[in-house]
mmCIF file of C-alpha atoms in Angstrom:
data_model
loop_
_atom_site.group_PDB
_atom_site.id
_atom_site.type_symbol
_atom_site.label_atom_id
_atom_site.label_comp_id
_atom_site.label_asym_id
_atom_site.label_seq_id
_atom_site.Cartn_x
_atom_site.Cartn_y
_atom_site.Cartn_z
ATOM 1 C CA UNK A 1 145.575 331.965 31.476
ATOM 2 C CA UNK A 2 144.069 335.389 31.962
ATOM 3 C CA UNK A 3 142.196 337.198 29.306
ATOM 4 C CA UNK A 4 142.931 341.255 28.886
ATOM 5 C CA UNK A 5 139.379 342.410 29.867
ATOM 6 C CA UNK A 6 140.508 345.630 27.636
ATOM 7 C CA UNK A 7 141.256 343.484 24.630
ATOM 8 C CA UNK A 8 138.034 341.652 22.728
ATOM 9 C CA UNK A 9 137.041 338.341 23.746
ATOM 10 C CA UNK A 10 135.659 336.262 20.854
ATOM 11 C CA UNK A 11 133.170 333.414 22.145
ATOM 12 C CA UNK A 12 132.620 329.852 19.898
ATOM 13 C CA UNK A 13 130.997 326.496 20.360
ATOM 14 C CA UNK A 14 132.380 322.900 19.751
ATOM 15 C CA UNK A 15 131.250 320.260 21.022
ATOM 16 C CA UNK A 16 134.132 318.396 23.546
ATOM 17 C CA UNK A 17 136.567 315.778 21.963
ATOM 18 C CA UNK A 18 139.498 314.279 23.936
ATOM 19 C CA UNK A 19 141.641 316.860 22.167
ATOM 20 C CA UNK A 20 140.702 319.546 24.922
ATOM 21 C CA UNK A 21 140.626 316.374 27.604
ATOM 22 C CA UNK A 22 143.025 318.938 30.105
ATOM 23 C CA UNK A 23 141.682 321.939 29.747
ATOM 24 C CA UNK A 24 137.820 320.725 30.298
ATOM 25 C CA UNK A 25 138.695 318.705 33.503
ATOM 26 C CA UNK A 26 140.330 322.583 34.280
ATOM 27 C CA UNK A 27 137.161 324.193 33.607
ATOM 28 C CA UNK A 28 134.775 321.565 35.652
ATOM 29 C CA UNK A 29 137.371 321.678 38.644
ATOM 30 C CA UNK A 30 137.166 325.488 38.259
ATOM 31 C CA UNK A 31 133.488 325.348 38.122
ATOM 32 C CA UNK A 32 133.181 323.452 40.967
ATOM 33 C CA UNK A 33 135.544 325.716 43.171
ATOM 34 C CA UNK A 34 132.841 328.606 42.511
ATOM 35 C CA UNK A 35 129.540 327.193 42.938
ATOM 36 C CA UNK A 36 128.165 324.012 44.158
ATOM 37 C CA UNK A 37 125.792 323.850 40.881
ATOM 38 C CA UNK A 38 127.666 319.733 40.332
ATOM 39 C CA UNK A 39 126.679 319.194 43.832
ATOM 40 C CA UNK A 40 123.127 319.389 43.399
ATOM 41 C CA UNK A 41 123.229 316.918 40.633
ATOM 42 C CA UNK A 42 124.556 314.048 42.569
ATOM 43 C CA UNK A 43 123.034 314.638 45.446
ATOM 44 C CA UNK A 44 119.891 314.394 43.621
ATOM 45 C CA UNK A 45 120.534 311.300 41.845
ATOM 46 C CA UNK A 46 121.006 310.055 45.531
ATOM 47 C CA UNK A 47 117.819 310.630 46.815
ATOM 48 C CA UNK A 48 115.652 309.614 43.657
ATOM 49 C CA UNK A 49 114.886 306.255 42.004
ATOM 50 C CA UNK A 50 117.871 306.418 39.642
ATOM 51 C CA UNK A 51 116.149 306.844 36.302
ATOM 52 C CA UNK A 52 116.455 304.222 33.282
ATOM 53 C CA UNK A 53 119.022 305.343 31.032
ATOM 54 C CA UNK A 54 118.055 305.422 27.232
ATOM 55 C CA UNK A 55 119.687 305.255 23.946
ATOM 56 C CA UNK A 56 118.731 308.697 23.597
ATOM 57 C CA UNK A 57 121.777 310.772 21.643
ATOM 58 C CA UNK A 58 123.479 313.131 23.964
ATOM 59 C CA UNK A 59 126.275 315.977 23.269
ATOM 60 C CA UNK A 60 128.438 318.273 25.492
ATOM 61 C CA UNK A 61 129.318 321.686 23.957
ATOM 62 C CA UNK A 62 132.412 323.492 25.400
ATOM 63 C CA UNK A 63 132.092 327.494 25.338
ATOM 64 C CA UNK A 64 135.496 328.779 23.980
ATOM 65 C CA UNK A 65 136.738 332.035 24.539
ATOM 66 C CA UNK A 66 139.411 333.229 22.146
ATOM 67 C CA UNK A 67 141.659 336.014 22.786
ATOM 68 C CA UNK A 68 144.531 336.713 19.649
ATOM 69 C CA UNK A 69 146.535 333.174 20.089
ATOM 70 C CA UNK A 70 144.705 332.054 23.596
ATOM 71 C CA UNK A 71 141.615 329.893 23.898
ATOM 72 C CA UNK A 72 140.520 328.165 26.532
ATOM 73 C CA UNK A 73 136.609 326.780 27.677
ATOM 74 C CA UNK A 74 135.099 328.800 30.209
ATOM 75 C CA UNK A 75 131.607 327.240 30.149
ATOM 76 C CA UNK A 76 130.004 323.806 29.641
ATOM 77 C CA UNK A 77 125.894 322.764 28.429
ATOM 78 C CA UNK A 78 124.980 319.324 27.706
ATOM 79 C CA UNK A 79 121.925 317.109 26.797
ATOM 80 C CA UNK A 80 121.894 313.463 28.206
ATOM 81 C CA UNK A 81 119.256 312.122 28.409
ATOM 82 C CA UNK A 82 117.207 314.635 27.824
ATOM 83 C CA UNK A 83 118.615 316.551 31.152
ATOM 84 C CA UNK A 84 120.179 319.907 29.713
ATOM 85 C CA UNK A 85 123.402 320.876 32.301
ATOM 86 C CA UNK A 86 124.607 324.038 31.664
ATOM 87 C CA UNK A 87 127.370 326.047 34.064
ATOM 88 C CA UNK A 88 129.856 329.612 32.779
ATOM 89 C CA UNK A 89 132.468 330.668 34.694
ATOM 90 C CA UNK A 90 131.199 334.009 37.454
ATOM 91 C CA UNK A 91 134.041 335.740 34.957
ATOM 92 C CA UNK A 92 131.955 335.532 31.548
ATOM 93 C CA UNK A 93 128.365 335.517 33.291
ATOM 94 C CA UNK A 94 126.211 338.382 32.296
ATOM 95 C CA UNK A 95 126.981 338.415 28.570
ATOM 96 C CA UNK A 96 124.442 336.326 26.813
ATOM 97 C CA UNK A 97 126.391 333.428 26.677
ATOM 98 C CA UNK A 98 124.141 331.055 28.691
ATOM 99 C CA UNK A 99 120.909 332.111 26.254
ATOM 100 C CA UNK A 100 123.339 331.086 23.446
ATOM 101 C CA UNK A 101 123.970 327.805 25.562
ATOM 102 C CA UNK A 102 120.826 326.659 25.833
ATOM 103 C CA UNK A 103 119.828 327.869 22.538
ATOM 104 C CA UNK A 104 122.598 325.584 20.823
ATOM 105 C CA UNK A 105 121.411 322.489 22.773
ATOM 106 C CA UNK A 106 117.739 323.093 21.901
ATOM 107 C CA UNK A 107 118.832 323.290 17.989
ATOM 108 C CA UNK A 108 120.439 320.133 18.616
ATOM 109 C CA UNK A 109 117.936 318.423 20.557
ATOM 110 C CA UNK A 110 115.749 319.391 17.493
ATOM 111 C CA UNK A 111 117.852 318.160 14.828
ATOM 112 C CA UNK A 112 117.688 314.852 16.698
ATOM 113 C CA UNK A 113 114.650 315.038 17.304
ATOM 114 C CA UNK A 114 113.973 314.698 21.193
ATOM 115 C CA UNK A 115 110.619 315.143 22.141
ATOM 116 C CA UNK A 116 111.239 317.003 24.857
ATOM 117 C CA UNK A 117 114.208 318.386 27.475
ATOM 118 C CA UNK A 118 114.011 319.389 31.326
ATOM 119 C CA UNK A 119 116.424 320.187 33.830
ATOM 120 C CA UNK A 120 116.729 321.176 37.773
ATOM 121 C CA UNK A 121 117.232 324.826 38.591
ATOM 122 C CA UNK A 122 117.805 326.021 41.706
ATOM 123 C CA UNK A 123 114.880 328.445 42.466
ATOM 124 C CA UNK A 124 116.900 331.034 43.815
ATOM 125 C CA UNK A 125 118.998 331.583 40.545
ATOM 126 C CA UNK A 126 117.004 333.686 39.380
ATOM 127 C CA UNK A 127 119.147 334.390 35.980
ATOM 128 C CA UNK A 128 118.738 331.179 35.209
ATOM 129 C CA UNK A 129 115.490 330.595 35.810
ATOM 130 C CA UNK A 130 114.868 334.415 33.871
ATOM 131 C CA UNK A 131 116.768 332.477 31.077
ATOM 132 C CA UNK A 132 114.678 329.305 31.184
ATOM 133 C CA UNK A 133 111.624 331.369 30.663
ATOM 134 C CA UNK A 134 112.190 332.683 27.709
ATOM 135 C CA UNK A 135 112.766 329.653 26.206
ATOM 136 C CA UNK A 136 109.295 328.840 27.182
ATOM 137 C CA UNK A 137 110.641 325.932 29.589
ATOM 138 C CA UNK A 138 107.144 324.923 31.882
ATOM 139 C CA UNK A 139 107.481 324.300 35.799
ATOM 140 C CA UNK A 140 106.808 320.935 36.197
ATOM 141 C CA UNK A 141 105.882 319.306 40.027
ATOM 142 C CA UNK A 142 106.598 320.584 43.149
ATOM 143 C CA UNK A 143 109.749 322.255 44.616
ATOM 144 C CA UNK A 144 112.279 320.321 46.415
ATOM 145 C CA UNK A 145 114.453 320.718 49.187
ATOM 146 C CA UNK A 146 117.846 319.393 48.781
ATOM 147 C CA UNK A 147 120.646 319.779 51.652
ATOM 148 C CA UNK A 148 124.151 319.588 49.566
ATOM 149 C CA UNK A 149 126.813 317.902 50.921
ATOM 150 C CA UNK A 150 128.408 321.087 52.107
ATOM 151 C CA UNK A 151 125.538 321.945 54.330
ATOM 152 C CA UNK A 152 123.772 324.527 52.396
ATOM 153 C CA UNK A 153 120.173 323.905 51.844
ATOM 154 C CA UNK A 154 118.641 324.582 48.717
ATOM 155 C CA UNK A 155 115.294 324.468 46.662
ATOM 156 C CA UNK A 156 115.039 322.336 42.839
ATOM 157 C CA UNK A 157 112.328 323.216 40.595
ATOM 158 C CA UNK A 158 111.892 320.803 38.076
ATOM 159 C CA UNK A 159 111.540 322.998 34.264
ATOM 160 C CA UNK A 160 110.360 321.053 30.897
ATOM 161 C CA UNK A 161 110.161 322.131 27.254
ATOM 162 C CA UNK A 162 108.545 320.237 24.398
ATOM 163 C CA UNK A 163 110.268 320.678 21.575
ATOM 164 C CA UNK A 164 108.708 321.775 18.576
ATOM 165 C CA UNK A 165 107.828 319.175 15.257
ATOM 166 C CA UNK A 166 106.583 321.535 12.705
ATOM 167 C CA UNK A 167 109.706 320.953 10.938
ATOM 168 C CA UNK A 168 109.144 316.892 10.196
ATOM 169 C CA UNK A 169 109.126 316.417 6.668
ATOM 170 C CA UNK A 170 106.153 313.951 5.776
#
């Protein structure tokens, strides 16, 4: 499906349910054919102690754009963990979308009350790291150098935020 870049694109949230099963493994297989952002992930998990998973709650949200009778996902941002994943397709990058990404999970992750969310960003996205920023997300360690499975080599920065408790009612 292509969108008419002269007609206006409407953007939603909702958080992924089997119901859009096909057109999310779409999306993640067309994610992966532009950047090797899923890569780094796994590769990473390879070369660390594999952390303990909690019972921590955990959501994926599927960006949705909406076109008269079209709609299909053309990003993906999750918490698991506490590790926020977020990836939009090169197509809808530059709108705003990923600062309403990441401000949807951090809402979340407030509501249930994490104490804190991090994530891995490759220190030569700058966007994203520009992003991250703003949201007052805190380098945290030292850089790492990662070679992906494709052969590029590539440097993580680690990137925390504590969330907020001002809102806990007594």
């Amino acid at each position: 499906m292509t969108f008419d870049r002269a007609e206006p694109i409407t953007f939603t949230l909702e958080e992924a349910s089997l119901n859009r099963a096909q057109s999310w493994q779409s999306l993640i297989q067309d994610l992966m054919a532009e950047t090797d952002t899923f890569l780094v992930a796994s590769v990473r998990d390879g070369q660390i102690e594999s952390e303990e998973k909690t019972d921590e709650p955990a959501i994926t949200l599927l960006l949705i754009a909406e076109q008269k009778n079209d709609s299909l996902p053309v990003g993906i941002a999750s918490i698991e963990n506490g590790e926020i994943g977020m990836a939009i397709l090169k197509a809808f990058q530059g709108a705003g979308l990923g600062k309403s990404l990441i401000a949807s999970l951090l809402d979340w992750a407030e509501v249930v009350n994490l104490k804190e969310v991090w994530l891995d960003v490759q220190t030569d996205n700058l966007v994203a790291i520009h992003i991250y920023d703003q949201f007052n997300f805190k380098k945290m360690g030292d850089e790492v150098n990662l070679t992906l499975p494709n052969g590029r080599a590539t440097k993580l920065q680690r990137m925390i935020k504590f969330l907020n408790k001002e809102n806990t009612s007594l």
